[in-house]
CSV table of C-alpha atoms in Angstrom, one decimal:
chain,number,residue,atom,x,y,z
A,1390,UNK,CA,0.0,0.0,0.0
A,1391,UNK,CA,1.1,3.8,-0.6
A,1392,UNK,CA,1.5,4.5,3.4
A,1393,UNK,CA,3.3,2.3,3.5
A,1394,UNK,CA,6.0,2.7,0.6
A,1395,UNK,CA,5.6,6.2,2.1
A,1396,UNK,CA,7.4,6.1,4.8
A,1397,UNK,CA,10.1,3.5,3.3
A,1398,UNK,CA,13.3,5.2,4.6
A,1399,UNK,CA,16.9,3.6,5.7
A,1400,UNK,CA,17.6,4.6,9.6
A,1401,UNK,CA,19.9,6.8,9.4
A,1402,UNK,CA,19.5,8.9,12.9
A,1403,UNK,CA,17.5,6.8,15.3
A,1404,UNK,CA,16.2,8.9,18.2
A,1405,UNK,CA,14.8,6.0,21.2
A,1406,UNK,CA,12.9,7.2,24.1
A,1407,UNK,CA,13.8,4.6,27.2
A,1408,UNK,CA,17.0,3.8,25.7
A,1409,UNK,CA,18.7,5.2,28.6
A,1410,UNK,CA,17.4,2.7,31.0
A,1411,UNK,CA,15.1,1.1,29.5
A,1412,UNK,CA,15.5,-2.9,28.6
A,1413,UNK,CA,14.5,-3.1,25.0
A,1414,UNK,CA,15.4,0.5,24.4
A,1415,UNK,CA,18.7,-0.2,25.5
A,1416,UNK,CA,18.7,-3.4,23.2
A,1417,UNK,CA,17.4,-1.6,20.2
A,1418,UNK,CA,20.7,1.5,20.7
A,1419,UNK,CA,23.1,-1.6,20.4
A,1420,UNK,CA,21.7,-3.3,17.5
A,1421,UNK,CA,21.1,0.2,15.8
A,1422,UNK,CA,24.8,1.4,16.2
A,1423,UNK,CA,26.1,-1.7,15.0
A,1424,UNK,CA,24.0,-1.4,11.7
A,1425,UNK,CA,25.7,2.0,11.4
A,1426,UNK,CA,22.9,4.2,12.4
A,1427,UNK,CA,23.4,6.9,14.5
A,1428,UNK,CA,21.9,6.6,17.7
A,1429,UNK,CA,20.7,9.3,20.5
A,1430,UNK,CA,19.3,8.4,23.5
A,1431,UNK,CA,16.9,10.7,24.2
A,1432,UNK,CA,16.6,13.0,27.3
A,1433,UNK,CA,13.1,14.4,27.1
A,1434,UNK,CA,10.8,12.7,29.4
A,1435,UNK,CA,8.3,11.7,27.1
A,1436,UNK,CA,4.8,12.9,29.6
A,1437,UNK,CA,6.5,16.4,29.3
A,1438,UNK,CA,5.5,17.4,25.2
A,1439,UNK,CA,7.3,20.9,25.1
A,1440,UNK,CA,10.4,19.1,25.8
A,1441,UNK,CA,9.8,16.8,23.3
A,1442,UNK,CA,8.8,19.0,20.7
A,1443,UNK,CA,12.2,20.8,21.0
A,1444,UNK,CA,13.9,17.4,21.1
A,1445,UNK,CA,13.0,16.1,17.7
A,1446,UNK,CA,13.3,19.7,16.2
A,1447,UNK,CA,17.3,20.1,17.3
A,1448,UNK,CA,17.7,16.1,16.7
A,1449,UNK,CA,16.2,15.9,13.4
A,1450,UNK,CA,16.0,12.3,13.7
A,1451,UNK,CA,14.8,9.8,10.6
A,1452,UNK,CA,13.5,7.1,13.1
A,1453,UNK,CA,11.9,7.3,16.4
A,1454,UNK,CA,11.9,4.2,18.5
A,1455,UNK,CA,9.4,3.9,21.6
A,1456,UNK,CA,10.4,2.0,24.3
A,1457,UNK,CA,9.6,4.1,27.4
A,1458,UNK,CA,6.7,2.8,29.5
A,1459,UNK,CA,5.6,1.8,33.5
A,1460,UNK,CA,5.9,-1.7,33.9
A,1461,UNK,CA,5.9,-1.2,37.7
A,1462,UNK,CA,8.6,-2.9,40.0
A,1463,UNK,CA,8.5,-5.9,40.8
A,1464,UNK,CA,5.7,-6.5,38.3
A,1465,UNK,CA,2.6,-5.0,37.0
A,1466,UNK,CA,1.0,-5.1,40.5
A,1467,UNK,CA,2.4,-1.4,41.6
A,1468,UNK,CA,0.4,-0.2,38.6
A,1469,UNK,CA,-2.9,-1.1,40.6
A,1470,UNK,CA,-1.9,1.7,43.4
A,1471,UNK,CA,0.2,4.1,41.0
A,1472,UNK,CA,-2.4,5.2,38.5
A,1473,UNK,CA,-1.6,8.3,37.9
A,1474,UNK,CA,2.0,7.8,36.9
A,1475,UNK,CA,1.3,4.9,34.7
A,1476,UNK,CA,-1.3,7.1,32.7
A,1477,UNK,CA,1.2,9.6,32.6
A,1478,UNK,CA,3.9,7.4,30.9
A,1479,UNK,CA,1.9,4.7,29.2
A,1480,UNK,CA,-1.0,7.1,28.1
A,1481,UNK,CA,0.5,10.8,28.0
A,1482,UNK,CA,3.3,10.0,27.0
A,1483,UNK,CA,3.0,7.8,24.3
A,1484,UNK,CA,0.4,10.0,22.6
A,1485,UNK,CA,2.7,13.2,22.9
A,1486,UNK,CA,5.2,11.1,21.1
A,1487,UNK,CA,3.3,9.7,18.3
A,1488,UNK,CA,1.2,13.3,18.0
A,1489,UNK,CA,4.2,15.0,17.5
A,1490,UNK,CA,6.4,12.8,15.5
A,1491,UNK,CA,3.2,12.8,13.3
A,1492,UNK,CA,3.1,16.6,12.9
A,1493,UNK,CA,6.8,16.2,11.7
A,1494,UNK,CA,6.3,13.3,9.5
A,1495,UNK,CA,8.7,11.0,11.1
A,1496,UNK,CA,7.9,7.4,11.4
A,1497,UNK,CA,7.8,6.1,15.1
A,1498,UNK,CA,8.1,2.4,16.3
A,1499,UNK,CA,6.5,2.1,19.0
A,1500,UNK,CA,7.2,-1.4,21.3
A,1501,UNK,CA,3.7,-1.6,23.0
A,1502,UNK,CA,2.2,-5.1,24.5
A,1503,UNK,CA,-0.2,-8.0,23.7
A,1504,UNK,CA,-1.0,-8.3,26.9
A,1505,UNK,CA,-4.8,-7.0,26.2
A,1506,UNK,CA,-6.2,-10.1,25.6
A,1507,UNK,CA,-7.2,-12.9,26.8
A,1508,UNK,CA,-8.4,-16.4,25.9
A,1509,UNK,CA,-12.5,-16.2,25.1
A,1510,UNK,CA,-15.2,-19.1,23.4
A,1511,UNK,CA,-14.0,-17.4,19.5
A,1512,UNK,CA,-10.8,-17.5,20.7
A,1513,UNK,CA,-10.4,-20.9,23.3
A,1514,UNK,CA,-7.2,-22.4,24.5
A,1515,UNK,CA,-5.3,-24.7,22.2
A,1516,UNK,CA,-7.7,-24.2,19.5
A,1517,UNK,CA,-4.8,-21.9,17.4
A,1518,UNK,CA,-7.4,-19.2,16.3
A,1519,UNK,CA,-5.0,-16.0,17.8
A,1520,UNK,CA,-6.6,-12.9,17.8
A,1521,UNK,CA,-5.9,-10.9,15.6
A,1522,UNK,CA,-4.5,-6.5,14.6
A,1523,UNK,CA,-7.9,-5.9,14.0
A,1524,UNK,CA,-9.5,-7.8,17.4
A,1525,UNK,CA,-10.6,-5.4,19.9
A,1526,UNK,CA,-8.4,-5.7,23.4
A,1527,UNK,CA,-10.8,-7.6,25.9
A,1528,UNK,CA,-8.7,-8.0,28.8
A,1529,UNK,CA,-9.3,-5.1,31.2
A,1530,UNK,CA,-8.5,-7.4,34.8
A,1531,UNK,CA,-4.8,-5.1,35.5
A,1532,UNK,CA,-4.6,-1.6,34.9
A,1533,UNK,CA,-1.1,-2.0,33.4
A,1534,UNK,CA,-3.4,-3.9,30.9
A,1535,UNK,CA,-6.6,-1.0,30.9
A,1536,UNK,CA,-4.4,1.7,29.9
A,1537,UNK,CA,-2.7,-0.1,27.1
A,1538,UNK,CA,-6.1,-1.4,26.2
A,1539,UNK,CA,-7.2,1.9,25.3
A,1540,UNK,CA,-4.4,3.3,23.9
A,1541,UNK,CA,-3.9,1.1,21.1
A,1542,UNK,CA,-7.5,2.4,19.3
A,1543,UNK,CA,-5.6,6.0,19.5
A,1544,UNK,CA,-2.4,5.0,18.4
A,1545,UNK,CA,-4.0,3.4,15.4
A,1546,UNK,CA,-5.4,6.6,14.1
A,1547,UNK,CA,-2.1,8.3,13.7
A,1548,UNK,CA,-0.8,7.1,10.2
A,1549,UNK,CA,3.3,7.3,11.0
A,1550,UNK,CA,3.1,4.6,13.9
A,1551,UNK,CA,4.1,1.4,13.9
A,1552,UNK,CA,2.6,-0.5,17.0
A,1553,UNK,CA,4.4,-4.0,17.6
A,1554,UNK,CA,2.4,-5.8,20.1
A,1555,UNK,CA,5.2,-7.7,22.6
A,1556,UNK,CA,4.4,-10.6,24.8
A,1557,UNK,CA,6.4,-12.1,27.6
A,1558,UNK,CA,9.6,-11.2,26.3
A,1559,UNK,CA,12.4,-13.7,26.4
A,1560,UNK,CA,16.2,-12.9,26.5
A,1561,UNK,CA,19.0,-15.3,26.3
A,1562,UNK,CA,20.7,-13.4,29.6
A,1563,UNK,CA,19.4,-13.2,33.4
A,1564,UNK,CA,18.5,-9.9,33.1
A,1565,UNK,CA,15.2,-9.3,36.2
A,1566,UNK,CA,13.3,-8.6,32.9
A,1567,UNK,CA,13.4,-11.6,31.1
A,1568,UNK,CA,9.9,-13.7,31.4
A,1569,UNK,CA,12.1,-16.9,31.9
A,1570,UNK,CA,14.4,-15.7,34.8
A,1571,UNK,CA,11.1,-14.1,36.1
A,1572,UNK,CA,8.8,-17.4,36.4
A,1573,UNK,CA,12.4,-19.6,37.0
A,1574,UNK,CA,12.2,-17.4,40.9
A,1575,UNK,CA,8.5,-17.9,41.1
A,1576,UNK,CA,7.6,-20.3,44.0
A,1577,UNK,CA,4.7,-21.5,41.9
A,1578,UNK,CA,3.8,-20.8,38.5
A,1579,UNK,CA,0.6,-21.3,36.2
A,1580,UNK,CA,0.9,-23.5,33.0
A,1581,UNK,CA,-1.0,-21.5,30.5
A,1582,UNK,CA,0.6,-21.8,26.7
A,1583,UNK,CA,0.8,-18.3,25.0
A,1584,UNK,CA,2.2,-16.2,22.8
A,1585,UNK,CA,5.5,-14.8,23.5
A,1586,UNK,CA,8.8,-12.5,22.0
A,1587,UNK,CA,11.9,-13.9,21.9
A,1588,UNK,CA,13.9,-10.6,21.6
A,1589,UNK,CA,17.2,-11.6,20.0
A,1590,UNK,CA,14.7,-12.8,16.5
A,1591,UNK,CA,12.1,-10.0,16.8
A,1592,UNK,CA,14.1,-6.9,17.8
A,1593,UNK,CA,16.2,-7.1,14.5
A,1594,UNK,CA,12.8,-7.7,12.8
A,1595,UNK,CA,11.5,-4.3,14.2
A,1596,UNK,CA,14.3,-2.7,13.1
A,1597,UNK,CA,13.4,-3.9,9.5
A,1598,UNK,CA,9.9,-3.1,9.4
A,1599,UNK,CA,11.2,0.4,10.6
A,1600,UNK,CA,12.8,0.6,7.7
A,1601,UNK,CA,10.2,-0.8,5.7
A,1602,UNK,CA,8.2,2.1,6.6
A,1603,UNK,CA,5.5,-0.5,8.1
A,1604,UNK,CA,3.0,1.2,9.8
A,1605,UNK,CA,0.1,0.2,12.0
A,1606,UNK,CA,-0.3,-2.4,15.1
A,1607,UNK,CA,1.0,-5.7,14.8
A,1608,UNK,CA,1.1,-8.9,16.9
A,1609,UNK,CA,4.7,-9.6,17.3
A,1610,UNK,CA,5.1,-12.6,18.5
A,1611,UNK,CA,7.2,-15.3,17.4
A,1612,UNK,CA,4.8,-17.3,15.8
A,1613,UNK,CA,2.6,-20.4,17.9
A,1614,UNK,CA,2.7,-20.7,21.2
A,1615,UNK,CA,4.6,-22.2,24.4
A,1616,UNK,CA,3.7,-22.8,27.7
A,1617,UNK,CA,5.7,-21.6,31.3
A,1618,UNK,CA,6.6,-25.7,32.1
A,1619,UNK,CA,8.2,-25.9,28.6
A,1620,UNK,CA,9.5,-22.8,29.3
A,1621,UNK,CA,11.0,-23.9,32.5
A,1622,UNK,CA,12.0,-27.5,30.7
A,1623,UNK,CA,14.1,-25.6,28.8
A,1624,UNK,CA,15.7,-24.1,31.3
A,1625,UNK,CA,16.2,-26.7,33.0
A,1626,UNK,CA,18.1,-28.9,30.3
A,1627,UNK,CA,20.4,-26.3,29.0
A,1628,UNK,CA,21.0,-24.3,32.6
A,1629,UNK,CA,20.3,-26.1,35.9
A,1630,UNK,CA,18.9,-29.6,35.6
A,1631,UNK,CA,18.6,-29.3,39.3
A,1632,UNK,CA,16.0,-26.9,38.9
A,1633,UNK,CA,12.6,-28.2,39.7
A,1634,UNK,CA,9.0,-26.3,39.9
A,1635,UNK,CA,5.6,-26.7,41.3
A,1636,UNK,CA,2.5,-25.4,39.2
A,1637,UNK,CA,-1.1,-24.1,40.9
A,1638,UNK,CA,-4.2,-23.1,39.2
A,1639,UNK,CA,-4.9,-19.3,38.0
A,1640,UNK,CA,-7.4,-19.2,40.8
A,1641,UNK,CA,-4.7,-19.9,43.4
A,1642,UNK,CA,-2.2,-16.7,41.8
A,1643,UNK,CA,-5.5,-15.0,41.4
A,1644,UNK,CA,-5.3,-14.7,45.6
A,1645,UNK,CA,-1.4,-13.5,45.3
A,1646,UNK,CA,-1.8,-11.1,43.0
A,1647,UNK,CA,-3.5,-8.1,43.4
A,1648,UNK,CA,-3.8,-7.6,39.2
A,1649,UNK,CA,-5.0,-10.3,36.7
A,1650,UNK,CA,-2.4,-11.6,34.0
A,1651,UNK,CA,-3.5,-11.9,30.4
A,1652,UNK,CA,-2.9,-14.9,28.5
A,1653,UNK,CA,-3.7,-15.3,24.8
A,1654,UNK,CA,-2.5,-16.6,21.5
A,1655,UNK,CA,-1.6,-13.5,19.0
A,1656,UNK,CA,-2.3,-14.9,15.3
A,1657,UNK,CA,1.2,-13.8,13.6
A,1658,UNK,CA,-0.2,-13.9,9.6
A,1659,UNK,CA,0.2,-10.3,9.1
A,1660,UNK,CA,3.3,-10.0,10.7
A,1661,UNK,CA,5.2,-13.0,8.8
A,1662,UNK,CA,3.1,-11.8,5.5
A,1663,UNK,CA,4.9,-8.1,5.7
A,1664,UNK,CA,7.8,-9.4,6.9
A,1665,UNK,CA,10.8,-7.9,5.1
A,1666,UNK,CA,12.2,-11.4,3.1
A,1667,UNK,CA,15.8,-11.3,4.5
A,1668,UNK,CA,14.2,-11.7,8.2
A,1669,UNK,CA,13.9,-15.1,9.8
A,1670,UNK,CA,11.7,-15.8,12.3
A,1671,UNK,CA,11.4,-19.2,14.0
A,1672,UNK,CA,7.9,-20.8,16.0
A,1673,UNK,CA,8.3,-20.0,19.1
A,1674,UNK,CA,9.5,-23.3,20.5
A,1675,UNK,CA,12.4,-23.3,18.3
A,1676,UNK,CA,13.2,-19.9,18.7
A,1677,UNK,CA,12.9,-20.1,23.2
A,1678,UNK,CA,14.8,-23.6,22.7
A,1679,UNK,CA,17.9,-22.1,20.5
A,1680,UNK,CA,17.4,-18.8,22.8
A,1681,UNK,CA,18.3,-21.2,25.7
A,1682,UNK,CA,21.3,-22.8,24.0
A,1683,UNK,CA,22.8,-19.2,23.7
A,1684,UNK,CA,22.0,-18.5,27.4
A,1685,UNK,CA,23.6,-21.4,28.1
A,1686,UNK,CA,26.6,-20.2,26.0
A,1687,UNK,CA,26.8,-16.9,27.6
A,1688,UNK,CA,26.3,-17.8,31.2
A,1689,UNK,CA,28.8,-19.9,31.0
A,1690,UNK,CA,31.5,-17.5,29.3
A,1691,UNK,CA,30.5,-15.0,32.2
A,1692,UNK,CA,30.3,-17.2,35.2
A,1693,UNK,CA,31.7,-20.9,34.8
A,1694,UNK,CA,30.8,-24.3,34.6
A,1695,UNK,CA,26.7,-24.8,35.5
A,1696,UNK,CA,24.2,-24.9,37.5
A,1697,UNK,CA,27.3,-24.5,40.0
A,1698,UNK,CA,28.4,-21.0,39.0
A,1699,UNK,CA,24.7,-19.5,38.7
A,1700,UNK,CA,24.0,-16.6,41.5
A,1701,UNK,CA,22.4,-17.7,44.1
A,1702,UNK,CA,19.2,-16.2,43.9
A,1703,UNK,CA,18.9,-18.9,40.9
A,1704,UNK,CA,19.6,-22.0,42.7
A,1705,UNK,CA,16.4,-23.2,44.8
A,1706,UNK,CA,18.4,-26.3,46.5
C-alpha cells in the first residue's frame, strides 16, 4: 500500500525514548549502532511534550523508537496503586510522542504489548485461532493492561506509527526482565501456553519493518505458542537440571496477585506476511529452545561451569 511505501526510509539517525534505561530501548541503541545508524538516547521525558517538541526539532532524527513505558517494579501489581503515573507514561506519553512525531512526518516504532487479551469461546485455548490487529483488546483485569487497552484504538489513528504488540519477552541473559528468569524465581507458577517475544529474532525484525516504513499495530510474537513448564523445561536442560518447579491453578495466583495476567495466543499472519524477506523468524518453541542454547553459552563464558556457578538467587536447593 502507498503508506506504507511512504514512509520506506533507511535509519539513518535513530532517536529512542527509554534507551537510557530502558531494557529493550537499550537493546534496540546496540543493534542500531552496530547497523551503522546513528543513535541518540533521548533526554526528554516523554509525559512532558514541550520538551519533546524541542527534542525532535534540534535532533532531526529519521526514526523514532518507543520503548519508554511503567511496567511497575516488581511486576505489574504497583500499577494497581500508582495510577496516575502509569497514565502519565503509558498514556500521555506515548500519545505526545506519536502526535508530535506525526506533525513532523517521522515514522515512530512504537514497542507496546499483547498483553490486552485474553483467551475467550471465538478464541479458546489450544484451538490456534489467535486474535488478531484488527480484534478489539478484551482484557481489562490489570490496569497495566486497561491503559494499554485503550491506547492502542488511538495510536492506530495516527498514520506514521508502527505498533508492535510484545508478549512475555524472552532474553537469552538473566536480566530481572526476562519472562524466563522471572517465572524460574516464582515459588509456583501457572501452565498456561501463550504467545511470546523472543527478543534476539524480533528486535532485528523491528528494526526492518522500521525501515520498511510498516505502519500500524501488529502482533509480534514469534509465531505459535509455548507454555511456562516448557519454558521452564528448557531451562532446565540447557541451565540447571537441578532446577525443579511446582504449578497451581490461575485461581490460586489470582489470591497472590493483586492484578489479573493476560494470557492469549496472537495470530502472527500479518506480521510474517509483511515481513521484510531477508528476516527469519522461528515458531516460538524453536526460537525459546535455540534462545536457551545461547544463554547457556553466555552464562557460562560470564560465570563458569553450570548450574554451580549460577548466582544464588537462581539456585532453589
Amino acid at each position: 500500500s502507498k503508506s506504507k511505501s511512504k514512509m520506506s526510509a533507511p535509519i539513518t539517525k535513530a532517536l529512542i525514548y527509554g534507551g537510557k534505561t530502558g531494557w529493550i530501548g537499550g537493546k534496540v541503541a546496540i543493534m542500531l549502532k552496530e547497523q551503522g545508524a546513528e543513535v541518540v538516547l533521548a533526554d526528554a521525558r516523554c509525559e512532558n511534550r514541550a520538551d519533546v517538541a524541542k527534542e525532535l526539532d534540534e535532533v532531526k532524527p529519521s526514526h523514532v523508537f518507543m520503548a519508554a513505558g511503567i511496567t511497575g517494579r516488581p511486576n505489574i501489581d504497583w500499577c494497581e496503586d500508582h495510577k496516575p503515573d502509569t497514565i502519565r507514561t503509558n498514556v500521555i506519553g506515548t500519545l505526545n510522542l506519536a502526535d508530535l512525531t506525526n506533525e513532523r512526518n517521522i515514522h515512530c516504532t512504537v514497542y507496546a504489548t499483547g498483553c490486552i487479551f485474553k483467551y475467550d469461546d471465538a478464541h479458546p485455548l489450544g484451538s490456534g485461532i489467535g486474535f488478531t490487529e484488527e480484534d478489539t483488546p478484551n482484557f481489562d483485569e490489570s490496569f497495566y493492561s486497561q491503559t494499554k487497552g485503550y491506547m492502542e484504538p488511538m495510536l492506530k489513528c495516527y498514520p506514521n506509527c508502527l505498533i508492535l504488540r510484545v508478549r512475555m519477552p524472552i532474553s537469552d541473559d538473566l536480566i530481572h526482565r526476562n519472562f524466563i528468569t522471572k517465572i524460574v524465581k516464582y515459588e509456583r507458577v501457572v501452565n498456561i501456553p501463550n504467545s511470546m517475544t523472543v527478543l534476539s529474532e524480533m528486535l532485528p525484525a523491528s528494526l526492518a519493518m522500521a525501515k520498511k516504513g510498516l505502519t500500524g499495530a501488529y502482533n509480534f510474537c514469534n509465531p505459535g505458542v509455548i507454555s511456562h513448564n516448557q519454558c521452564l523445561d528448557l531451562y532446565t536442560k540447557y541451565i540447571d537440571p537441578t532446577y525443579t518447579y511446582k504449578n497451581f491453578t490461575i485461581e490460586e495466583q489470582s489470591k497472590v496477585l493483586k492484578a489479573g495476567r493476560s494470557n492469549n495466543e496472537l495470530d502472527s499472519t500479518k506480521l510474517m506476511r509483511d515481513m521484510p524477506e531477508d528476516i527469519k523468524i522461528n515458531d516460538i518453541l524453536t526460537a525459546v529452545e535455540l534462545c536457551m542454547q545461547r544463554m547457556q553459552k553466555n552464562l557460562t563464558e560470564e560465570f563458569g561451569p553450570l548450574p554451580d556457578s549460577l548466582p544464588k538467587e537462581f539456585r532453589k536447593n
